[in-house]
CSV table of C-alpha atoms and ligand atoms in Angstrom, one decimal:
chain,number,residue,atom,x,y,z
H,1261,MET,CA,37.5,83.3,-17.5
H,1262,SER,CA,34.7,81.6,-15.6
H,1263,LEU,CA,34.2,79.3,-12.6
H,1264,ASP,CA,34.1,76.3,-14.9
H,1265,SER,CA,37.5,77.0,-16.3
H,1266,TYR,CA,38.9,74.2,-14.1
H,1267,VAL,CA,42.6,74.0,-13.3
H,1268,THR,CA,44.6,71.0,-12.0
H,1269,LEU,CA,45.8,71.2,-8.5
H,1270,GLY,CA,49.6,70.9,-8.4
H,1271,ARG,CA,51.0,67.7,-9.7
H,1272,SER,CA,47.6,65.9,-9.2
H,1273,GLY,CA,44.6,65.1,-11.4
H,1274,LEU,CA,42.2,67.0,-9.2
H,1275,ARG,CA,40.4,69.9,-11.1
H,1276,LEU,CA,39.3,73.0,-9.3
H,1277,SER,CA,37.6,76.3,-10.2
H,1278,PRO,CA,39.9,79.3,-10.4
H,1279,PHE,CA,38.1,80.6,-7.3
H,1280,THR,CA,37.4,78.3,-4.4
H,1281,LEU,CA,34.5,79.4,-2.1
H,1282,GLY,CA,35.9,80.3,1.3
H,1283,THR,CA,33.3,79.5,4.1
H,1284,MET,CA,35.0,80.9,7.2
H,1285,THR,CA,32.1,83.4,7.2
H,1286,PHE,CA,29.4,80.7,7.2
H,1287,GLY,CA,27.7,80.8,10.6
H,1288,GLU,CA,27.5,83.6,13.2
H,1289,ASP,CA,29.5,82.1,16.0
H,1290,HIS,CA,32.6,84.2,15.6
H,1291,GLY,CA,30.6,87.5,15.2
H,1292,TRP,CA,31.7,88.3,11.7
H,1293,GLY,CA,29.9,85.8,9.6
H,1294,CYS,CA,26.4,85.3,8.1
H,1295,SER,CA,23.3,83.3,8.8
H,1296,PRO,CA,22.8,79.7,7.5
H,1297,GLU,CA,20.3,81.0,5.0
H,1298,GLU,CA,22.6,83.6,3.5
H,1299,SER,CA,25.5,81.0,3.6
H,1300,LYS,CA,23.4,78.5,1.6
H,1301,ASN,CA,22.3,81.2,-0.9
H,1302,ILE,CA,26.0,82.1,-1.5
H,1303,LEU,CA,26.9,78.4,-1.9
H,1304,ALA,CA,24.0,77.8,-4.3
H,1305,ALA,CA,25.0,80.9,-6.4
H,1306,TYR,CA,28.6,79.7,-6.5
H,1307,LEU,CA,27.6,76.2,-7.7
H,1308,ASP,CA,25.1,77.7,-10.1
H,1309,ARG,CA,28.0,79.6,-11.8
H,1310,GLY,CA,30.0,76.4,-12.3
H,1311,GLY,CA,32.1,76.6,-9.1
H,1312,ASN,CA,33.2,73.2,-7.8
H,1313,SER,CA,35.6,73.9,-4.9
H,1314,ILE,CA,34.6,74.6,-1.3
H,1315,ASP,CA,36.9,75.3,1.6
H,1316,THR,CA,36.0,75.0,5.3
H,1317,ALA,CA,37.7,73.9,8.5
H,1318,ASN,CA,36.6,72.1,11.7
H,1319,ILE,CA,37.3,75.3,13.6
H,1320,TYR,CA,35.3,77.7,11.4
H,1321,THR,CA,32.4,79.0,13.5
H,1322,ASN,CA,33.1,76.1,15.9
H,1323,GLY,CA,32.0,73.5,13.4
H,1324,HIS,CA,28.9,75.4,12.2
H,1325,SER,CA,30.5,76.2,8.8
H,1326,GLU,CA,30.9,72.4,8.1
H,1327,LYS,CA,27.4,71.8,9.4
H,1328,ILE,CA,25.9,74.4,7.0
H,1329,ILE,CA,27.7,72.8,4.1
H,1330,GLY,CA,26.6,69.3,5.2
H,1331,ASP,CA,23.0,70.4,5.5
H,1332,TYR,CA,23.1,72.0,2.0
H,1333,PHE,CA,24.4,68.8,0.3
H,1334,ALA,CA,22.1,66.6,2.4
H,1335,GLY,CA,19.3,68.4,0.5
H,1336,HIS,CA,21.2,68.1,-2.8
H,1337,ARG,CA,22.7,64.6,-2.7
H,1338,ALA,CA,23.4,64.4,-6.4
H,1339,LEU,CA,25.8,67.3,-6.2
H,1340,ARG,CA,28.1,65.9,-3.5
H,1341,ASP,CA,30.3,63.9,-5.8
H,1342,ARG,CA,30.6,66.7,-8.3
H,1343,VAL,CA,32.2,69.1,-5.8
H,1344,VAL,CA,35.6,69.2,-4.1
H,1345,ILE,CA,35.2,69.7,-0.4
H,1346,GLY,CA,38.3,70.7,1.6
H,1347,THR,CA,38.3,70.8,5.3
H,1348,LYS,CA,41.1,71.2,7.9
H,1349,PHE,CA,42.2,69.7,11.1
H,1350,PHE,CA,44.4,71.1,13.9
H,1351,GLY,CA,42.1,73.6,15.8
H,1352,ASN,CA,40.9,72.1,19.0
H,1353,LEU,CA,37.1,72.3,19.6
H,1354,TYR,CA,37.3,70.4,22.9
H,1355,GLU,CA,38.3,72.3,26.0
H,1356,ASN,CA,40.7,70.4,28.3
H,1357,ASP,CA,41.3,67.6,25.8
H,1358,PRO,CA,44.9,67.7,24.8
H,1359,ASN,CA,44.2,65.3,21.9
H,1360,GLY,CA,41.2,67.3,20.6
H,1361,GLY,CA,43.3,69.1,18.1
H,1362,GLY,CA,46.8,69.1,16.6
H,1363,ALA,CA,48.4,66.7,14.1
H,1364,GLY,CA,48.9,63.5,16.1
H,1365,ARG,CA,47.4,60.3,14.8
H,1366,LYS,CA,44.7,60.0,17.5
H,1367,ALA,CA,43.7,63.7,17.1
H,1368,ILE,CA,43.6,63.5,13.2
H,1369,VAL,CA,41.4,60.4,13.1
H,1370,GLN,CA,38.9,61.9,15.7
H,1371,GLN,CA,38.9,65.3,14.0
H,1372,LEU,CA,38.2,63.7,10.6
H,1373,GLU,CA,35.3,61.5,12.0
H,1374,ASN,CA,33.7,64.7,13.5
H,1375,SER,CA,34.1,66.7,10.3
H,1376,LEU,CA,32.6,63.8,8.2
H,1377,ARG,CA,29.6,63.8,10.7
H,1378,ARG,CA,29.1,67.5,10.4
H,1379,LEU,CA,29.6,67.5,6.6
H,1380,GLN,CA,27.3,64.4,6.3
H,1381,THR,CA,29.6,62.8,3.8
H,1382,ASP,CA,31.8,59.7,3.7
H,1383,TYR,CA,34.9,61.4,2.5
H,1384,VAL,CA,36.6,64.8,2.1
H,1385,ASP,CA,38.4,65.7,-1.1
H,1386,ILE,CA,41.3,67.7,0.4
H,1387,TYR,CA,42.2,67.2,4.0
H,1388,TRP,CA,44.4,70.1,5.2
H,1389,LEU,CA,46.8,70.4,8.1
H,1390,HIS,CA,45.6,73.8,9.2
H,1391,ASN,CA,48.7,75.0,11.1
H,1392,PHE,CA,52.3,73.9,11.9
H,1393,ASP,CA,52.5,71.4,14.8
H,1394,PRO,CA,56.1,71.3,15.9
H,1395,ALA,CA,55.3,69.0,18.7
H,1396,THR,CA,54.3,66.0,16.5
H,1397,PRO,CA,56.8,64.0,14.4
H,1398,VAL,CA,55.8,64.8,10.8
H,1399,GLU,CA,56.1,61.0,9.9
H,1400,GLU,CA,53.2,60.4,12.3
H,1401,THR,CA,51.1,63.0,10.7
H,1402,LEU,CA,51.9,61.8,7.1
H,1403,ARG,CA,51.4,58.2,7.9
H,1404,ALA,CA,48.0,58.8,9.6
H,1405,LEU,CA,46.9,60.9,6.5
H,1406,ASP,CA,48.1,58.1,4.2
H,1407,ASP,CA,46.0,55.6,6.1
H,1408,LEU,CA,42.9,57.8,5.9
H,1409,ILE,CA,43.4,57.9,2.1
H,1410,SER,CA,43.7,54.1,2.0
H,1411,ASP,CA,40.5,53.9,4.2
H,1412,GLY,CA,38.7,55.9,1.4
H,1413,LYS,CA,37.9,58.8,3.8
H,1414,VAL,CA,40.3,61.4,2.3
H,1415,ARG,CA,41.3,61.9,-1.4
H,1416,TYR,CA,44.2,64.4,-1.3
H,1417,VAL,CA,46.4,66.0,1.4
H,1418,GLY,CA,47.3,69.7,1.7
H,1419,PHE,CA,49.4,71.8,4.1
H,1420,SER,CA,48.4,75.3,5.3
H,1421,ASP,CA,50.4,78.0,7.1
H,1422,VAL,CA,53.4,75.6,7.6
H,1423,PRO,CA,57.0,76.9,7.2
H,1424,ALA,CA,58.5,76.1,3.8
H,1425,TRP,CA,61.4,74.1,5.4
H,1426,ALA,CA,59.0,71.9,7.3
H,1427,THR,CA,56.7,71.4,4.3
H,1428,ALA,CA,59.7,70.5,2.0
H,1429,GLU,CA,60.9,68.0,4.6
H,1430,ALA,CA,57.4,66.4,4.9
H,1431,ALA,CA,57.1,66.3,1.1
H,1432,THR,CA,60.4,64.6,0.7
H,1433,ILE,CA,59.6,62.0,3.4
H,1434,ALA,CA,56.2,61.3,1.9
H,1435,ARG,CA,57.8,60.8,-1.5
H,1436,LEU,CA,60.6,58.5,-0.3
H,1437,ARG,CA,58.1,56.5,1.7
H,1438,GLY,CA,55.5,56.2,-1.0
H,1439,TRP,CA,52.9,58.0,1.1
H,1440,ALA,CA,50.3,60.3,-0.2
H,1441,PRO,CA,52.0,63.5,-1.5
H,1442,ILE,CA,51.2,67.0,-0.3
H,1443,VAL,CA,49.5,68.3,-3.4
H,1444,ALA,CA,48.6,71.8,-2.3
H,1445,LEU,CA,49.4,74.7,0.0
H,1446,GLN,CA,47.2,77.4,1.6
H,1447,LEU,CA,49.0,80.6,2.5
H,1448,GLU,CA,48.1,84.2,3.0
H,1449,TYR,CA,48.6,86.2,-0.2
H,1450,SER,CA,47.4,89.6,-1.3
H,1451,LEU,CA,48.6,93.0,-2.4
H,1452,LEU,CA,49.1,93.7,1.3
H,1453,GLU,CA,50.8,90.3,2.2
H,1454,ARG,CA,53.4,89.1,-0.3
H,1455,THR,CA,56.1,87.6,1.8
H,1456,SER,CA,55.0,84.1,0.7
H,1457,GLU,CA,56.9,85.0,-2.5
H,1458,GLY,CA,60.1,84.4,-0.7
H,1459,GLU,CA,60.0,80.7,0.2
H,1460,LEU,CA,56.5,79.1,0.0
H,1461,ILE,CA,55.4,79.9,-3.5
H,1462,PRO,CA,58.8,79.0,-5.1
H,1463,MET,CA,58.8,75.8,-3.1
H,1464,ALA,CA,55.2,75.0,-4.3
H,1465,GLN,CA,56.3,75.6,-7.9
H,1466,ALA,CA,59.4,73.4,-7.6
H,1467,LEU,CA,57.7,70.5,-5.8
H,1468,GLY,CA,54.5,70.4,-7.8
H,1469,MET,CA,52.1,71.8,-5.2
H,1470,GLY,CA,49.1,73.9,-6.1
H,1471,VAL,CA,48.6,77.1,-4.2
H,1472,LEU,CA,45.3,78.3,-2.7
H,1473,PRO,CA,45.8,81.9,-1.4
H,1474,TRP,CA,43.7,83.0,1.5
H,1475,GLY,CA,42.9,86.6,2.6
H,1476,PRO,CA,43.1,87.9,-0.9
H,1477,LEU,CA,41.4,91.1,0.2
H,1478,LYS,CA,43.4,91.3,3.5
H,1479,SER,CA,40.2,90.8,5.5
H,1480,GLY,CA,38.4,93.6,3.5
H,1481,PHE,CA,41.2,96.2,3.5
H,1482,LEU,CA,41.4,95.8,-0.3
H,1483,SER,CA,37.7,95.6,-1.0
H,1484,GLY,CA,37.2,99.3,-1.8
H,1485,LYS,CA,35.6,100.4,1.5
H,1486,TYR,CA,38.9,101.9,2.7
H,1487,SER,CA,40.7,104.9,1.3
H,1488,SER,CA,43.1,107.4,3.0
H,1489,ALA,CA,40.8,110.2,1.9
H,1490,THR,CA,37.7,108.7,3.7
H,1491,THR,CA,37.1,108.9,7.4
H,1492,GLY,CA,34.1,107.7,9.3
H,1493,PRO,CA,32.5,104.3,9.9
H,1494,VAL,CA,33.3,101.4,7.6
H,1495,ASP,CA,30.8,98.7,6.8
H,1496,THR,CA,32.8,95.8,8.3
H,1497,THR,CA,32.6,93.2,11.0
H,1498,ARG,CA,36.2,92.1,10.7
H,1499,ALA,CA,37.6,95.3,12.3
H,1500,GLN,CA,37.1,93.7,15.7
H,1501,MET,CA,39.6,91.1,14.7
H,1502,VAL,CA,42.0,92.8,12.3
H,1503,GLY,CA,41.8,96.5,13.3
H,1504,ALA,CA,42.3,99.2,10.6
H,1505,PRO,CA,44.8,99.6,7.8
H,1506,SER,CA,48.2,101.2,8.6
H,1507,GLU,CA,49.6,104.2,6.9
H,1508,ALA,CA,51.8,101.9,4.7
H,1509,ASP,CA,48.7,99.9,3.8
H,1510,TYR,CA,47.0,103.0,2.6
H,1511,VAL,CA,49.7,103.6,0.0
H,1512,VAL,CA,48.8,100.3,-1.6
H,1513,ILE,CA,45.0,100.7,-1.0
H,1514,ASP,CA,45.0,104.1,-2.7
H,1515,ALA,CA,47.0,102.8,-5.7
H,1516,LEU,CA,44.6,99.9,-6.0
H,1517,ASN,CA,41.6,102.2,-5.9
H,1518,ALA,CA,43.2,104.3,-8.6
H,1519,VAL,CA,43.9,101.3,-10.9
H,1520,ALA,CA,40.3,100.1,-10.2
H,1521,GLY,CA,39.0,103.4,-11.5
H,1522,ASP,CA,41.2,103.0,-14.6
H,1523,VAL,CA,39.9,99.5,-15.2
H,1524,GLY,CA,36.3,100.4,-14.5
H,1525,ALA,CA,35.9,97.7,-11.9
H,1526,SER,CA,35.7,97.5,-8.1
H,1527,PRO,CA,38.9,97.5,-6.1
H,1528,ALA,CA,37.8,94.0,-4.8
H,1529,ALA,CA,37.6,92.6,-8.3
H,1530,VAL,CA,40.9,94.1,-9.2
H,1531,ALA,CA,42.6,92.9,-6.1
H,1532,LEU,CA,41.3,89.3,-6.7
H,1533,ALA,CA,42.3,89.5,-10.4
H,1534,TRP,CA,45.8,90.5,-9.4
H,1535,VAL,CA,46.1,87.5,-7.0
H,1536,ARG,CA,44.6,85.1,-9.6
H,1537,GLY,CA,47.1,86.1,-12.2
H,1538,ARG,CA,50.3,85.8,-10.1
H,1539,PRO,CA,52.8,83.0,-10.8
H,1540,GLY,CA,52.1,79.7,-9.1
H,1541,ILE,CA,48.5,80.4,-8.0
H,1542,THR,CA,45.9,77.7,-8.6
H,1543,SER,CA,42.6,78.7,-7.0
H,1544,THR,CA,42.1,81.8,-5.0
H,1545,LEU,CA,40.0,81.5,-1.8
H,1546,VAL,CA,37.1,84.0,-2.1
H,1547,GLY,CA,35.3,85.0,1.1
H,1548,ALA,CA,32.2,87.1,1.6
H,1549,ARG,CA,29.9,88.0,4.5
H,1550,ARG,CA,27.0,88.8,2.2
H,1551,MET,CA,25.6,87.9,-1.2
H,1552,ASP,CA,26.3,91.3,-2.6
H,1553,GLN,CA,29.9,91.0,-1.6
H,1554,PHE,CA,30.1,87.6,-3.2
H,1555,GLU,CA,28.6,88.8,-6.5
H,1556,ALA,CA,31.0,91.8,-6.5
H,1557,ASN,CA,34.0,89.5,-6.0
H,1558,LEU,CA,33.0,87.2,-8.9
H,1559,HIS,CA,33.4,90.2,-11.2
H,1560,ALA,CA,37.1,89.5,-10.8
H,1561,LEU,CA,36.6,86.7,-13.4
H,1562,ASP,CA,35.9,89.4,-16.0
H,1563,VAL,CA,38.9,91.6,-15.1
H,1564,THR,CA,42.0,91.4,-17.3
H,1565,LEU,CA,44.8,93.7,-16.1
H,1566,THR,CA,47.1,95.3,-18.6
H,1567,GLU,CA,50.8,94.9,-18.2
H,1568,ALA,CA,51.0,98.5,-17.1
H,1569,GLN,CA,48.2,98.2,-14.5
H,1570,ARG,CA,49.8,95.0,-13.2
H,1571,ALA,CA,53.2,96.7,-13.0
H,1572,THR,CA,51.8,99.6,-11.0
H,1573,LEU,CA,50.3,97.2,-8.5
H,1574,ASP,CA,53.4,95.0,-8.4
H,1575,ASP,CA,55.6,97.9,-7.7
H,1576,VAL,CA,53.6,99.7,-5.0
H,1577,SER,CA,53.2,96.4,-3.1
H,1578,ALA,CA,56.7,95.0,-3.6
H,1579,PRO,CA,57.6,93.0,-0.4
H,1580,ALA,CA,60.8,93.0,1.6
H,1581,LEU,CA,61.7,89.3,1.5
H,1582,ASN,CA,63.8,87.4,4.0
H,1583,PHE,CA,67.4,86.4,3.2
H,1584,PRO,CA,68.6,85.0,0.8
H,1585,ALA,CA,66.0,86.3,-1.7
H,1586,ALA,CA,67.7,89.7,-2.3
H,1587,ASN,CA,71.2,88.2,-2.3
H,1588,ASN,CA,70.2,85.6,-4.9
H,1589,ARG,CA,68.5,88.3,-7.0
H,1590,MET,CA,71.7,90.3,-6.9
H,1591,LEU,CA,74.0,87.4,-7.8
H,1592,ALA,CA,71.8,86.0,-10.6
H,1593,PRO,CA,73.1,88.3,-13.4
H,1594,MET,CA,76.7,87.9,-12.5
H,1595,ILE,CA,78.0,85.5,-15.2
H,1596,GLN,CA,81.1,84.4,-13.3
H,1597,PHE,CA,78.9,82.5,-10.9
H,1598,ALA,CA,78.0,78.9,-11.2
H,1599,GLY,CA,79.2,77.7,-14.6
H,1600,ALA,CA,79.5,80.5,-17.0
H,1601,THR,CA,81.0,79.4,-20.3
H,1602,VAL,CA,84.4,80.7,-21.5
H,1603,ASP,CA,82.9,83.0,-24.1
H,1604,GLY,CA,81.1,84.8,-21.5
H,1605,THR,CA,77.6,83.3,-22.1
H,1606,PRO,CA,75.7,83.1,-18.8
H,1607,SER,CA,74.9,79.6,-17.8
H,1608,VAL,CA,71.2,78.9,-18.2
H,1609,VAL,CA,69.4,76.2,-16.2
H,1610,SER,CA,67.6,73.9,-18.6
H,1611,PRO,CA,63.8,74.0,-18.1
H,1612,LEU,CA,64.0,70.2,-17.7
H,1613,LEU,CA,66.3,70.5,-14.7
H,1614,ARG,CA,64.0,73.1,-13.2
H,1615,SER,CA,61.1,70.6,-13.1
H,1616,SER,CA,61.1,68.6,-9.9
H,1617,SER,CA,60.3,65.4,-11.8
H,1618,ALA,CA,63.9,65.5,-13.2
H,1619,ARG,CA,65.4,65.9,-9.8
H,1620,TYR,CA,64.8,62.6,-8.2
G,877,LIG,N1,44.3,78.3,5.8
G,877,LIG,C1,44.1,79.4,6.6
G,877,LIG,O1,44.8,79.5,7.6
G,877,LIG,C2,43.0,80.4,6.3
G,877,LIG,C3,43.0,81.6,7.0
G,877,LIG,C4,42.0,82.5,6.7
G,877,LIG,C5,41.1,82.2,5.7
G,877,LIG,N2,41.1,81.0,5.0
G,877,LIG,C6,40.1,80.6,3.9
G,877,LIG,O2,40.2,81.7,3.0
G,877,LIG,C7,38.9,82.2,2.8
G,877,LIG,C8,39.0,83.7,2.5
G,877,LIG,O3,39.8,84.4,3.5
G,877,LIG,P1,39.3,85.7,4.1
G,877,LIG,O4,37.9,85.6,4.5
G,877,LIG,O5,40.3,86.2,5.1
G,877,LIG,O6,39.4,86.6,2.7
G,877,LIG,P2,39.3,88.2,2.4
G,877,LIG,O7,38.8,88.2,1.0
G,877,LIG,O8,40.6,88.8,2.6
G,877,LIG,O9,38.3,88.8,3.5
G,877,LIG,C9,36.9,88.5,3.4
G,877,LIG,C10,36.2,89.7,4.1
G,877,LIG,O10,36.3,90.9,3.5
G,877,LIG,C11,35.1,91.6,3.4
G,877,LIG,N3,34.7,91.6,2.0
G,877,LIG,C12,34.7,90.5,1.1
G,877,LIG,N4,34.3,90.9,-0.1
G,877,LIG,C13,33.9,92.2,0.0
G,877,LIG,C14,33.4,93.2,-0.9
G,877,LIG,N5,33.1,92.8,-2.2
G,877,LIG,N6,33.1,94.4,-0.5
G,877,LIG,C15,33.4,94.8,0.8
G,877,LIG,N7,33.9,93.9,1.7
G,877,LIG,C16,34.2,92.6,1.3
G,877,LIG,C17,34.1,90.8,4.3
G,877,LIG,O11,34.3,91.2,5.7
G,877,LIG,P3,33.5,92.5,6.3
G,877,LIG,O12,32.3,92.8,5.4
G,877,LIG,O13,33.0,92.1,7.7
G,877,LIG,O14,34.5,93.6,6.3
G,877,LIG,C18,34.7,89.4,4.2
G,877,LIG,O15,34.4,88.6,5.3
G,877,LIG,C19,38.1,81.9,4.1
G,877,LIG,O16,36.7,81.9,3.9
G,877,LIG,C20,38.7,80.5,4.4
G,877,LIG,O17,38.0,79.5,3.6
G,877,LIG,C21,42.1,80.1,5.3
């Protein structure tokens, strides 16, 4: 596996590297990022290895992340059209301006213009709704995004951190109206956060959406620098934001560290390889504060977990999912449910009926 083993994003023709470069750490404004120089070195190293997908947001380091990316491509103009740049709207950068953020039409158009200015480009490849905005009618958001696609300023639309029911409603409206589809989701997903397996990931698979998981190392908890046996200071800047692992987290962390020893790779590489190999995952968002972390994380491309190693990690991190996940799992093997045949053969849903294209 390499960064140039490109994969299509959901039911779209857009091709991405299996790891997307996360740039929430680009810039020092939040106190846990890196300098513009280190950021550009990480970006150059990613592109050099064949990476083509970059993720940012208007809100990351208050716009500085976008500016660093824009400055880099201003110096490498020929590369701009070869990469997929995703940025997000929603976070409000303007104090006392109620339309500075959110998902209303006025806010979206202004946020995009400002992102294009910082990124020094005419268009973004994926424009992400960063968070759920229950105060704005979803038709307004979708229609504004569709207009921006028609204007040539946006290529594809994605949703991030939005409940499954609201995303499914939006996807259905967009489909019936002929507006730009939601081709991808961003959601938190790691060995320490698997509840997206309940609704969001199955929805993405059923509706043809690619999935870009964020926080695959749970802000560094799964990077190898934590272990229940080790006390003392940890080399991190994230602790100010996320605190320390809980006792339950340490059960998973210790199991990960043991599997990593077995594999002969770092825990970070194994944790990323686990996420990359999970059902429904398109391109994992990889974040790093320093070049050495970035290089260590790319080793995940060389890690292939055995079935036994994967089963160990699956079991130790198994999530408690919301209703009706457990109920459906319990009922599934009961052949008297939903159309068993008279000879006792369980009914099997044809793969064709499973695909969303056959549903509408
Ligand atoms: N859509 C959303 O709502 C959303 C939310 C969050 C992130 N994202 C995107 O997803 C990307 C990744 O998310 P994330 O930053 O939370 O990912 P993460 O991989 O869970 O955490 C990254 C942090 O872990 C530590 N780390 C990373 N690699 C390491 C290594 N090899 N050894 C030791 N420590 C290591 C670093 O922090 P320290 O060294 O300071 O500990 C680094 O900043 C972001 O850049 C952003 O693009 C999206």
